Structure formats: C-alpha cells, structure tokens
Short mmCIF file of C-alpha atoms and ligand atoms in Angstrom, two decimals:
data_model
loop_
_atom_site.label_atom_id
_atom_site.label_comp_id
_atom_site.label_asym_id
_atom_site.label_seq_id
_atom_site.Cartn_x
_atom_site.Cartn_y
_atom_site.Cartn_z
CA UNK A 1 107.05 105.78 131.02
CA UNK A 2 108.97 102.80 131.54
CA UNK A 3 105.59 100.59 132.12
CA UNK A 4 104.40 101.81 128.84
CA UNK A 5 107.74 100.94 127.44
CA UNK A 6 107.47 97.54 128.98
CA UNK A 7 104.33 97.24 127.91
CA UNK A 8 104.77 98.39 124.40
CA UNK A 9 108.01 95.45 124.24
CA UNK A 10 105.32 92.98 125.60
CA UNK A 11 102.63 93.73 122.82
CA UNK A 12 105.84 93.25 120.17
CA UNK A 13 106.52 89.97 121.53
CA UNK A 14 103.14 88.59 122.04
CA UNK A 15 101.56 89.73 118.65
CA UNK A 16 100.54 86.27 117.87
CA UNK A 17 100.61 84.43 114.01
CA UNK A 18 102.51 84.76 111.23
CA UNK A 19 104.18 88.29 109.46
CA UNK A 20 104.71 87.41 105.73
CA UNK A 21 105.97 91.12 105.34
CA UNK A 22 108.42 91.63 102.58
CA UNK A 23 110.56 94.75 104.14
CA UNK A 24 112.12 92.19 106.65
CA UNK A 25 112.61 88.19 107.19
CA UNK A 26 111.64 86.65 110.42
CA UNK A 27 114.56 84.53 111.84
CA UNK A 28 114.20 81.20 113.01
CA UNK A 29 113.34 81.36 116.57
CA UNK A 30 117.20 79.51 117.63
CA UNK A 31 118.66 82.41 115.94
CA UNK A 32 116.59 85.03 118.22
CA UNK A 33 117.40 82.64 121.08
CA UNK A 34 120.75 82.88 120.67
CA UNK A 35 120.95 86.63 120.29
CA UNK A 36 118.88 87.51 122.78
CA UNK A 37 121.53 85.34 124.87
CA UNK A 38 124.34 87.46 123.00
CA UNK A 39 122.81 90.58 123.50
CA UNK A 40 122.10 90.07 127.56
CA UNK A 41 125.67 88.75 128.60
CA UNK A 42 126.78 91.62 130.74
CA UNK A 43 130.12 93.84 129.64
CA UNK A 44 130.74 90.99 127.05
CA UNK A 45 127.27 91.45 125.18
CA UNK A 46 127.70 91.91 121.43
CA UNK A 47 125.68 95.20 121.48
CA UNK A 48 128.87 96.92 123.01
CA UNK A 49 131.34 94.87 121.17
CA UNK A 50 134.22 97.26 119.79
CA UNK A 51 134.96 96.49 116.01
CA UNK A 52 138.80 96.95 116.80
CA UNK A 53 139.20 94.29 119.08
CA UNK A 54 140.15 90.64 117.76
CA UNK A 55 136.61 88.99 118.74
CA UNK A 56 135.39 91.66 116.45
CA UNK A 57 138.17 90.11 113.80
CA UNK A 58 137.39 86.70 114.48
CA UNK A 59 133.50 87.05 114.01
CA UNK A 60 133.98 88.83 110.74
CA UNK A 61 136.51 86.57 109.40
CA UNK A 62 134.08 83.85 110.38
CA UNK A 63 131.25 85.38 108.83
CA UNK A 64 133.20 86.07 105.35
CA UNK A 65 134.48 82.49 105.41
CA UNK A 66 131.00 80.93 106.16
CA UNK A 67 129.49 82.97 103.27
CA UNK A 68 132.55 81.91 100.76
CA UNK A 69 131.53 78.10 102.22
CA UNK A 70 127.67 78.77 101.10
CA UNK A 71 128.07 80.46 97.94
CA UNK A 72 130.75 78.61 96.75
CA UNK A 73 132.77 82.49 96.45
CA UNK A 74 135.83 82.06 93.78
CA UNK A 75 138.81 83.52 95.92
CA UNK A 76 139.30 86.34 93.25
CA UNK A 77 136.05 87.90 94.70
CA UNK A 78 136.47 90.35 97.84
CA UNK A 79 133.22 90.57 100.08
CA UNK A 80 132.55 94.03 101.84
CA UNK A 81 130.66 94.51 105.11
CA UNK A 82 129.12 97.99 104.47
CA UNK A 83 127.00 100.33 106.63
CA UNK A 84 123.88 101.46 104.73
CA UNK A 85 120.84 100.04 102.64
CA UNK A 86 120.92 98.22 99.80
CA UNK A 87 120.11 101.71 98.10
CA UNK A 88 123.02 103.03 98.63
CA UNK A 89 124.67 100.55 96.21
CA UNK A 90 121.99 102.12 93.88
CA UNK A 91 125.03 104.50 93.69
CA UNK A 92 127.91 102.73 95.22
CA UNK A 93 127.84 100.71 91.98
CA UNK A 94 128.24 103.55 89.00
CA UNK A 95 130.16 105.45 91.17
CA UNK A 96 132.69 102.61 91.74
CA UNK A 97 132.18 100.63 87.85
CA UNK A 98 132.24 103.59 85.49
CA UNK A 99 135.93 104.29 85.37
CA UNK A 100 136.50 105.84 82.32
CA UNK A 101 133.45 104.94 80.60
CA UNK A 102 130.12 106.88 80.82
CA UNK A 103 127.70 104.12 79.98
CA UNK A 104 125.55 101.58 81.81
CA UNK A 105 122.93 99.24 81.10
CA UNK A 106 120.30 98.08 83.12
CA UNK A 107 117.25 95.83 83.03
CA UNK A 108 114.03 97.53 84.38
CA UNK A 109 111.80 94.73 85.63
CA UNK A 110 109.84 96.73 88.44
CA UNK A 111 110.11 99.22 91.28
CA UNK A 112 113.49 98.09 92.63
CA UNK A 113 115.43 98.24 89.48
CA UNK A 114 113.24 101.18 88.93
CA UNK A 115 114.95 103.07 91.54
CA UNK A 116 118.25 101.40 91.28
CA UNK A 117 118.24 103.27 87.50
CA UNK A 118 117.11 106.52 88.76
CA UNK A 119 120.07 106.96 90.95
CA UNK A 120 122.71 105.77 88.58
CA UNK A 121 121.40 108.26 86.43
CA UNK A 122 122.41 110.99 88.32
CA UNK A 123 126.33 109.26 87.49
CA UNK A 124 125.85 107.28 83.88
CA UNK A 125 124.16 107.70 80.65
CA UNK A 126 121.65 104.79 81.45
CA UNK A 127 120.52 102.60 78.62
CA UNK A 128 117.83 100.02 79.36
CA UNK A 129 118.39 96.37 78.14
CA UNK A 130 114.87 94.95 78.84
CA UNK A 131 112.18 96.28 79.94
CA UNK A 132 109.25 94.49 81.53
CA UNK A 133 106.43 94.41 83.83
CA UNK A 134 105.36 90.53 84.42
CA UNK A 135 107.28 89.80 80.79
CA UNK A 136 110.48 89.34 80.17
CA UNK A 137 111.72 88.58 76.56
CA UNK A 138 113.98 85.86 76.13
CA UNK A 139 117.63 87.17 77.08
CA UNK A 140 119.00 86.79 73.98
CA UNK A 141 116.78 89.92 72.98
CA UNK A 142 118.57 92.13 75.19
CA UNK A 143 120.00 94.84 74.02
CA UNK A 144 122.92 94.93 75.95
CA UNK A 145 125.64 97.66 75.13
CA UNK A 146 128.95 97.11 74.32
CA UNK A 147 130.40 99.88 75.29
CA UNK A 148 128.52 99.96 78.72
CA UNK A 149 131.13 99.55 81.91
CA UNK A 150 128.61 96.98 83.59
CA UNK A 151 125.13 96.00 83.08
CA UNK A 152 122.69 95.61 86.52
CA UNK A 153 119.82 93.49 87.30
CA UNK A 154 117.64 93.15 90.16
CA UNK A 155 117.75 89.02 90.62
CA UNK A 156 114.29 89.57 92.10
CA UNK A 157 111.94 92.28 92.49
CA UNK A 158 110.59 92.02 95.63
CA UNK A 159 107.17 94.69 94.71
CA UNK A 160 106.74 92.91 91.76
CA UNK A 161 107.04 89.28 92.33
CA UNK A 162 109.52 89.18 89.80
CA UNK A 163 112.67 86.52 89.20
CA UNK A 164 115.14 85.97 87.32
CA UNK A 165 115.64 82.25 87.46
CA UNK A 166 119.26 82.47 85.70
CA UNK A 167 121.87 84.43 84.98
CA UNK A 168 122.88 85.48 81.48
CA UNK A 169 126.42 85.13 79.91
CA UNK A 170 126.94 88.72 79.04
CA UNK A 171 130.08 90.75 77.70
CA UNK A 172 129.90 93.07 80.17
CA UNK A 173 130.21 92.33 84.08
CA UNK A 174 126.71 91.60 85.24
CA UNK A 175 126.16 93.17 88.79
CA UNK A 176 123.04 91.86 90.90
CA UNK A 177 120.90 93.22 93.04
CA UNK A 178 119.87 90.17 95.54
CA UNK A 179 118.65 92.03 98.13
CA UNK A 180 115.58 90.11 98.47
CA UNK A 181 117.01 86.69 97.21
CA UNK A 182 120.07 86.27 98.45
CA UNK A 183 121.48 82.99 99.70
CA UNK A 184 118.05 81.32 98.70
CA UNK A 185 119.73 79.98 95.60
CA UNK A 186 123.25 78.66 94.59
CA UNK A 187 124.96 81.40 92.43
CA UNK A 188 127.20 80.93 89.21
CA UNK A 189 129.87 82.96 90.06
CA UNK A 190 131.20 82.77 85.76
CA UNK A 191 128.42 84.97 84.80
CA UNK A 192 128.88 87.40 87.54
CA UNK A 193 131.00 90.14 88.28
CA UNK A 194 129.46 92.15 91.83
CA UNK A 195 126.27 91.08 93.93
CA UNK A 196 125.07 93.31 96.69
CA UNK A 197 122.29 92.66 99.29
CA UNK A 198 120.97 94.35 102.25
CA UNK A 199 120.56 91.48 105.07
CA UNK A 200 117.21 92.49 106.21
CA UNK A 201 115.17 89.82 104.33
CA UNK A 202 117.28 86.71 104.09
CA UNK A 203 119.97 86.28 106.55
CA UNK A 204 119.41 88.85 109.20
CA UNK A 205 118.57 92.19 110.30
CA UNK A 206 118.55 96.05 109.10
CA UNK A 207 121.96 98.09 108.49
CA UNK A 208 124.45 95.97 106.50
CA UNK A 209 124.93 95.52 102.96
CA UNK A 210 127.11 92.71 101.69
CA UNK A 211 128.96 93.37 98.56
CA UNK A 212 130.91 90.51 96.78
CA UNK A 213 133.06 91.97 93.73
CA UNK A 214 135.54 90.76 91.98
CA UNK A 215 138.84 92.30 92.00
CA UNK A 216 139.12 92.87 88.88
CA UNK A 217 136.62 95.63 89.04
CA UNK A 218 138.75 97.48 91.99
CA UNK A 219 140.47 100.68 91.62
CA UNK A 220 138.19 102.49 89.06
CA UNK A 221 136.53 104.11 91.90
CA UNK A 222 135.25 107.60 90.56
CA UNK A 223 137.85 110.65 91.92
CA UNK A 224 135.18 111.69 94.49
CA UNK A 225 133.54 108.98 95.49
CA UNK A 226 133.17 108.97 99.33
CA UNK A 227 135.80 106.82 100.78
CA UNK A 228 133.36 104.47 103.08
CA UNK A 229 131.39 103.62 99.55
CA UNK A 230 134.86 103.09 97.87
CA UNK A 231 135.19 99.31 97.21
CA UNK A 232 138.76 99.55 96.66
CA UNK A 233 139.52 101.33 100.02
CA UNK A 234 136.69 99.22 101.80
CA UNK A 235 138.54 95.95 100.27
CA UNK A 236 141.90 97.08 101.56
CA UNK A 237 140.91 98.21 105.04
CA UNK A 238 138.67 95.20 105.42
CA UNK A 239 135.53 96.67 105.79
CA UNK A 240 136.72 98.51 108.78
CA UNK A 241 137.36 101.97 106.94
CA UNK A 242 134.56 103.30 109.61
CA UNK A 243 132.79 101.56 112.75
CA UNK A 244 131.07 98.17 110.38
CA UNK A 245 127.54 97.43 111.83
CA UNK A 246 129.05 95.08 114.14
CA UNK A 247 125.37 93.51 115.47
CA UNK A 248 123.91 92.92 112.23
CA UNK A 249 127.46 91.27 111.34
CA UNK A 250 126.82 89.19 114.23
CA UNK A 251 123.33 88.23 113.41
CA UNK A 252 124.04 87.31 109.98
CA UNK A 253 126.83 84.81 111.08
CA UNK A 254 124.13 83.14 113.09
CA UNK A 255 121.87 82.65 110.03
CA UNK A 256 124.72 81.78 107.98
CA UNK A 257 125.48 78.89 110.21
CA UNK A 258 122.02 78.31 110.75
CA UNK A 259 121.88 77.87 106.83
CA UNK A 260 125.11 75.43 106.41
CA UNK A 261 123.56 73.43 109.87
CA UNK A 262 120.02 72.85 107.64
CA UNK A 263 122.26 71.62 104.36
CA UNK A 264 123.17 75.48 103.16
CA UNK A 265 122.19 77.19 100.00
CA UNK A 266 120.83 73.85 97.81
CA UNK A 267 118.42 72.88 100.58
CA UNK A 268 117.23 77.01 101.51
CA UNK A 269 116.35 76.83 97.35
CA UNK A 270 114.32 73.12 97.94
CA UNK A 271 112.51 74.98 100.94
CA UNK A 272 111.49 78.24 98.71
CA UNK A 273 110.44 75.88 96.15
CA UNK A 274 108.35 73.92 98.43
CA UNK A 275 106.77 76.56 99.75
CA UNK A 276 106.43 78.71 96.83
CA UNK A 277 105.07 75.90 94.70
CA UNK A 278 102.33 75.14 97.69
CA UNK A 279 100.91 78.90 97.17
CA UNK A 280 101.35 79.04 93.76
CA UNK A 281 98.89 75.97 93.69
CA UNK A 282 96.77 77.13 96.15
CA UNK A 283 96.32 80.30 94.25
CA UNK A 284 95.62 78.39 90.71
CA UNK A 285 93.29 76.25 92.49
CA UNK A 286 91.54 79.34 93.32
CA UNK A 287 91.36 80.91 90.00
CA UNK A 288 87.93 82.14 89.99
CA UNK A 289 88.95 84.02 93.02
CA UNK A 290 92.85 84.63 92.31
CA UNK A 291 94.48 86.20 89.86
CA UNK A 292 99.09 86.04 89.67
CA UNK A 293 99.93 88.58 87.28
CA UNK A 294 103.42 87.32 86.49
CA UNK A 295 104.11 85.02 83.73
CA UNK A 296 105.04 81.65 85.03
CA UNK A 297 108.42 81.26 84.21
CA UNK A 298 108.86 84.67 86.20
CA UNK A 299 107.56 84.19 88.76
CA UNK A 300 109.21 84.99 91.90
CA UNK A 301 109.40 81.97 94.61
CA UNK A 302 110.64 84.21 97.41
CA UNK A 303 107.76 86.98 96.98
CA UNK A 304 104.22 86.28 95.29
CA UNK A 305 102.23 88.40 94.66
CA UNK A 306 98.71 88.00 93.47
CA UNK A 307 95.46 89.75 93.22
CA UNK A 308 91.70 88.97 93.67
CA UNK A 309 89.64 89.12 90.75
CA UNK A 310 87.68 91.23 92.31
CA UNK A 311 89.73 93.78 93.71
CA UNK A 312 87.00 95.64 95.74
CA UNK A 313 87.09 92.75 98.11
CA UNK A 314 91.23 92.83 98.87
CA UNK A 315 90.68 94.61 102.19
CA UNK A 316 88.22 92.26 103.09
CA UNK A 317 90.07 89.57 102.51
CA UNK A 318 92.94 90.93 104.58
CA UNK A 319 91.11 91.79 107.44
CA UNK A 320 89.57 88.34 107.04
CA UNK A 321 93.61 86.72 107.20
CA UNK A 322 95.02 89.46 110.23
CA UNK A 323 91.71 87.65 112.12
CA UNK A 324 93.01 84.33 111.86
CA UNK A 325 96.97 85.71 112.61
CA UNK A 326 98.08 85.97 108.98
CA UNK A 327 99.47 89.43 108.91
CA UNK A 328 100.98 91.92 106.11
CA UNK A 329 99.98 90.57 103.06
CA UNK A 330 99.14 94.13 101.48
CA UNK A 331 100.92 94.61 98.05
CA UNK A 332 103.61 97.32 97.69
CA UNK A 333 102.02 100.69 97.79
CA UNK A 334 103.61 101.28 94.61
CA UNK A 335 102.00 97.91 92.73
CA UNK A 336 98.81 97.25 94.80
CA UNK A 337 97.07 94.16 94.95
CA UNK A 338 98.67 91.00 97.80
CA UNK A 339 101.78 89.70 98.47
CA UNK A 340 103.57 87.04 100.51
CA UNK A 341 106.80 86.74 101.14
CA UNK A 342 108.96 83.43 101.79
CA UNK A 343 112.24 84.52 103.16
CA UNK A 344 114.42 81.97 104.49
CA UNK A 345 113.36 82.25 108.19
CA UNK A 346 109.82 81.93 107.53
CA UNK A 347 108.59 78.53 109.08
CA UNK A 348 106.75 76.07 106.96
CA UNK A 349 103.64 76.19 109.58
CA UNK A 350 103.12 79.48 108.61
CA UNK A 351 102.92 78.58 104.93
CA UNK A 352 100.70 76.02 105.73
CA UNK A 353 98.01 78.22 107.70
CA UNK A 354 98.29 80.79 104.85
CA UNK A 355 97.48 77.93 101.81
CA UNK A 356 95.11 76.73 103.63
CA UNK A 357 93.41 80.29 104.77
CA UNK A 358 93.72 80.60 100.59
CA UNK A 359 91.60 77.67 100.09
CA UNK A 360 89.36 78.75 102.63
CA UNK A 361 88.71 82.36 101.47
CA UNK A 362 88.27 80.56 97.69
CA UNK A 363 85.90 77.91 98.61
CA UNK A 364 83.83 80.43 100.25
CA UNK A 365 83.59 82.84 97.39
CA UNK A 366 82.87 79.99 94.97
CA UNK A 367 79.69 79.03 97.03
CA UNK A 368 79.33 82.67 97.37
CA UNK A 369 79.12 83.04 101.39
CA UNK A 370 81.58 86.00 101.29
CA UNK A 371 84.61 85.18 104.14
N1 PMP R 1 116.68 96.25 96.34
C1 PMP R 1 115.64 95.42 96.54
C2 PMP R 1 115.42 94.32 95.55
C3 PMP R 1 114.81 95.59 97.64
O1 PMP R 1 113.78 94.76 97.84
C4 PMP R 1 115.08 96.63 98.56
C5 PMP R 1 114.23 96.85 99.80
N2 PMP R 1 112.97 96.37 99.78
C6 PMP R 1 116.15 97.48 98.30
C7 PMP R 1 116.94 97.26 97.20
C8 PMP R 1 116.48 98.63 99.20
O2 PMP R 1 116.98 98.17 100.37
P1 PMP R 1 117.29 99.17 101.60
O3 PMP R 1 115.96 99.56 102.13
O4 PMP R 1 118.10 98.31 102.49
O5 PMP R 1 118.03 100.33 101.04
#
C-alpha cells in the first residue's frame, strides 16, 4: 500500500509537459519550492499551523495587506478569507445584498453566471440585464433595474472564453465574479461595490474564497443567513468566525508576493496579453483549421477557447497535443469544442510549445497530411 502510494505521488510529479487545465492554475515552480519547504519543517510546518496563534495573525494580516498593495483596495473595502468555493458566493451574495429589497439583476454571459443566477434565484426575483453567448451588446443597452439591490457579473467566464474588458458605471453596486481573472488585471474600485474569487486558478490553491466588499453593503445580512457566510459577522471577527483555510491562506501570500516581486497586477495583465495575443494569432493564422467563436472584443485573454472547423477531428487533435506533453485542452463539458487556459502561473515556455504545436497541427491539415 504505501509503495503504490509512493508510486502513485511519483507518477503526479513526473507527468511531464504542460497542463493548460482551466479548473486550477499551476504555480510557479519557487512558489511550490517554497511550500513544499513550509509544509516539511517539522512541528512548525504550516499544515499544522493553528489559526489562533499570532503567526496565524501575522500571515493573514500580511496576506490582506499585500492584496490591498496589488489591487490598489480603497480602505472602505473589508476583504474576507472564507472557507468554501466560489459557488458558495453564488448565494453568499443575495443572501447578504438583498436587505429589504427582493430584486437582483444579473448579466448571463455563459455557464458560470449561468449557475451563479440559478442559485440566487432560490433568494431574489432575478432579472437578467444582458444576455449573451459570444455577444455582448454595448453596456449602455443593459437593462439594468433600478430597483434591484445589486447587479452581478461574471468578469470572465471561464467555459466560455468570455471577458468583460471593463467595468460599467452602474446605479446599483456592481458585484464581480473574478474567480477565474482575478489579480490578472488592475481593478477600478469606483465602479465596484463586492468582488469574490475562489484562489484555485490565479493565486493559489483549492478551499478559499476572497471576498472584498465595501462596508457600506454590511449589515443587511438576511435574518437567517448562516453566520460563517455572514459578511458582516465574518468582517467583524476577521475571518476567523470558524477555523479559515489556513494553507491555502498561506499559499496565496506566496503568489501574492510572487506577483508584487514580478512588478504586481500591471505586469500579470502585460503577461496575459502576451500570451493571449500569441494564441489568438496562432489560431487566426490557422483559420482554415480554427475556428474562436467569441467576438473579438470579448474575447477572454485568460481562457480561449476555440474549435476546429472540423469538429470530428477535436479528439484527434488532442491526442495528437497530450503526445507531445500538451495536456487538458478539452472544452467544458458543458460548451464543447478546446480550450486553453493562461492563469498567472502558467510559464511562457509552455505557451510557446502550445502556439507552435497550433501551427504545426494547421500546416499539416492545410497540406492535408492529417497530424
Ligand atoms: N465562478 C467561475 C467564473 C468559475 O470559473 C468557477 C469554477 N470554475 C466558479 C465560479 C466556481 O468555483 P468553485 O468550484 O470554487 O465553487
């Protein structure tokens, strides 16, 4: 048994290439270095750290004040450390926002903000602002309501390939899902009033869920909303209502400083362009071959997705990429079709084998030689 655990670790490790998956970000290999370091040092390593002791304090307070540094955080915002997925804000957010209203607009976009209206309503009278697959009408189209206590967005659907490039100046507080975006652009804190992201994709590992909100939007928490989703009492206990998920806190302050070492938030934004723009080009290169069903001005730069014209040859052509190391570039089950995904731990070499396994797999169609 514990061979075949060994063993098992040993495959994990030594898989070898490049994972472009979109359900979680690689992290830079000094990151893993340094947990792995954290993680082996004895009675002191961070997987037994208690929350209630004052490293515990220090790392968090770190962490929060690292993130305010990147994101440029007004000081009238809190941020909450929360236990849970991203989908739990799916009802974190009417159940804390309503107050006495009943309303809530959202913009459906794709899966995520698919799902993220299907749980709020089960709490709001949901009213849809915009509604798009690859399209988005201009925003001064949307129908926003008036009367709506908050009006949500999904910054960047991740299935799709999706993204909201800006923000628009609404009358109602705009809340954000940036689960799969998040600190890969600078953020314009006038036009918004809550963000949330799990930490998975861009700046760490599974089981925490940031929450910025401004205070403004506290103490309207719904009579029986459960305490640990209750931003108020969250904001006054400082996250530490119940045991926080004290290694992915830890993680995340290693890619946050990892971030503000490589010139923070305006140069993780110049990377995803980079990158993005060399697949983008690759693909349009390949057009006969390619196909990117989302308008241009859409499109996502953290998550393309794309399809082959002819569609009967997609598992060909990933079988064709896992054989040369370039591994999960399946669509979402939900959407079909390819994807590739460009958190901000993904290293540029692996971009580069991937354009140029695109150019590859296009030339050799053109000339018709199959892979
Ligand atoms: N929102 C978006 C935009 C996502 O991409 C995801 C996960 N892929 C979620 C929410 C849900 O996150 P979790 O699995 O952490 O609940």
């Amino acid at each position: 048994m514990a061979s075949r655990s060994s063993a098992e670790a040993a495959t994990l490790r030594s898989e070898p290439g490049f994972s472009f998956s979109a359900a979680a970000g690689p992290l830079p290999p000094e990151v893993i270095a340094d947990v792995a370091e954290a993680c082996g040092a004895g009675a002191s390593s961070i997987l037994s750290l208690p929350f209630t002791t004052p490293a515990f304090r220090r790392l968090q307070e770190e962490t929060e004040a690292c993130l305010r540094r990147l994101l440029a955080i007004p000081d009238r915002f809190r941020v909450l450390f929360l236990a849970g997925g991203a989908s739990a804000q799916f009802a974190g957010v009417p159940m804390n926002l309503l107050g006495t209203k009943e309303r809530a607009s959202y913009v459906e976009s794709g899966c995520w903000s698919r799902r993220a209206i299907a749980e709020a309503r089960r709490y709001a009278d949901v009213s849809i602002v915009a509604c798009a697959s690859g399209h988005i009408s201009d925003v001064t189209d949307w129908q926003v309501d008036r009367h709506a206590a908050y009006c949500h967005l999904t910054s960047n659907e991740t299935a799709d390939g999706l993204q909201f490039h800006d923000f628009p100046a609404l009358d109602v507080p705009l809340v954000a899902d940036m689960t799969s975006d998040f600190l890969t652009r600078p953020l314009d804190f006038t036009r918004l009033s809550l963000v949330y992201a799990g930490t998975q994709k861009t700046i760490g590992t599974p089981g925490l869920t940031i929450v910025i909100v401004d205070e403004g939007l506290l103490q309207r928490a719904h009579a029986k909303t459960p305490r640990v989703m209750d931003y108020t009492q969250q904001a006054e206990a400082e996250s530490r209502l119940c045991t926080p998920p004290v290694f992915p806190i830890f993680v995340a302050h290693r890619m946050l400083h990892w971030i503000e070492a490589r010139g923070g938030v305006p140069a993780m934004a110049c990377a995803a362009k980079r990158r993005s723009d060399a697949l983008y080009a690759a693909l349009e290169e390949g057009e006969e071959t390619f196909t990117t069903p989302v308008e241009r001005a859409h499109r996502s730069l953290i998550n393309p997705c794309f399809r082959l014209a002819d569609e009967a040859q997609t598992a060909l052509f990933l079988h064709a990429a896992e054989a040369v190391g370039l591994r999960d570039l399946r669509g979402h089950p939900e959407v079909g079709g390819l994807r590739v995904s460009l958190y901000n731990g993904i290293a540029d070499i692996a971009v580069d084998a991937l354009v140029g396994f695109l150019r590859a797999f296009a030339r050799r169609r053109s000339r018709g030689k199959g892979v």
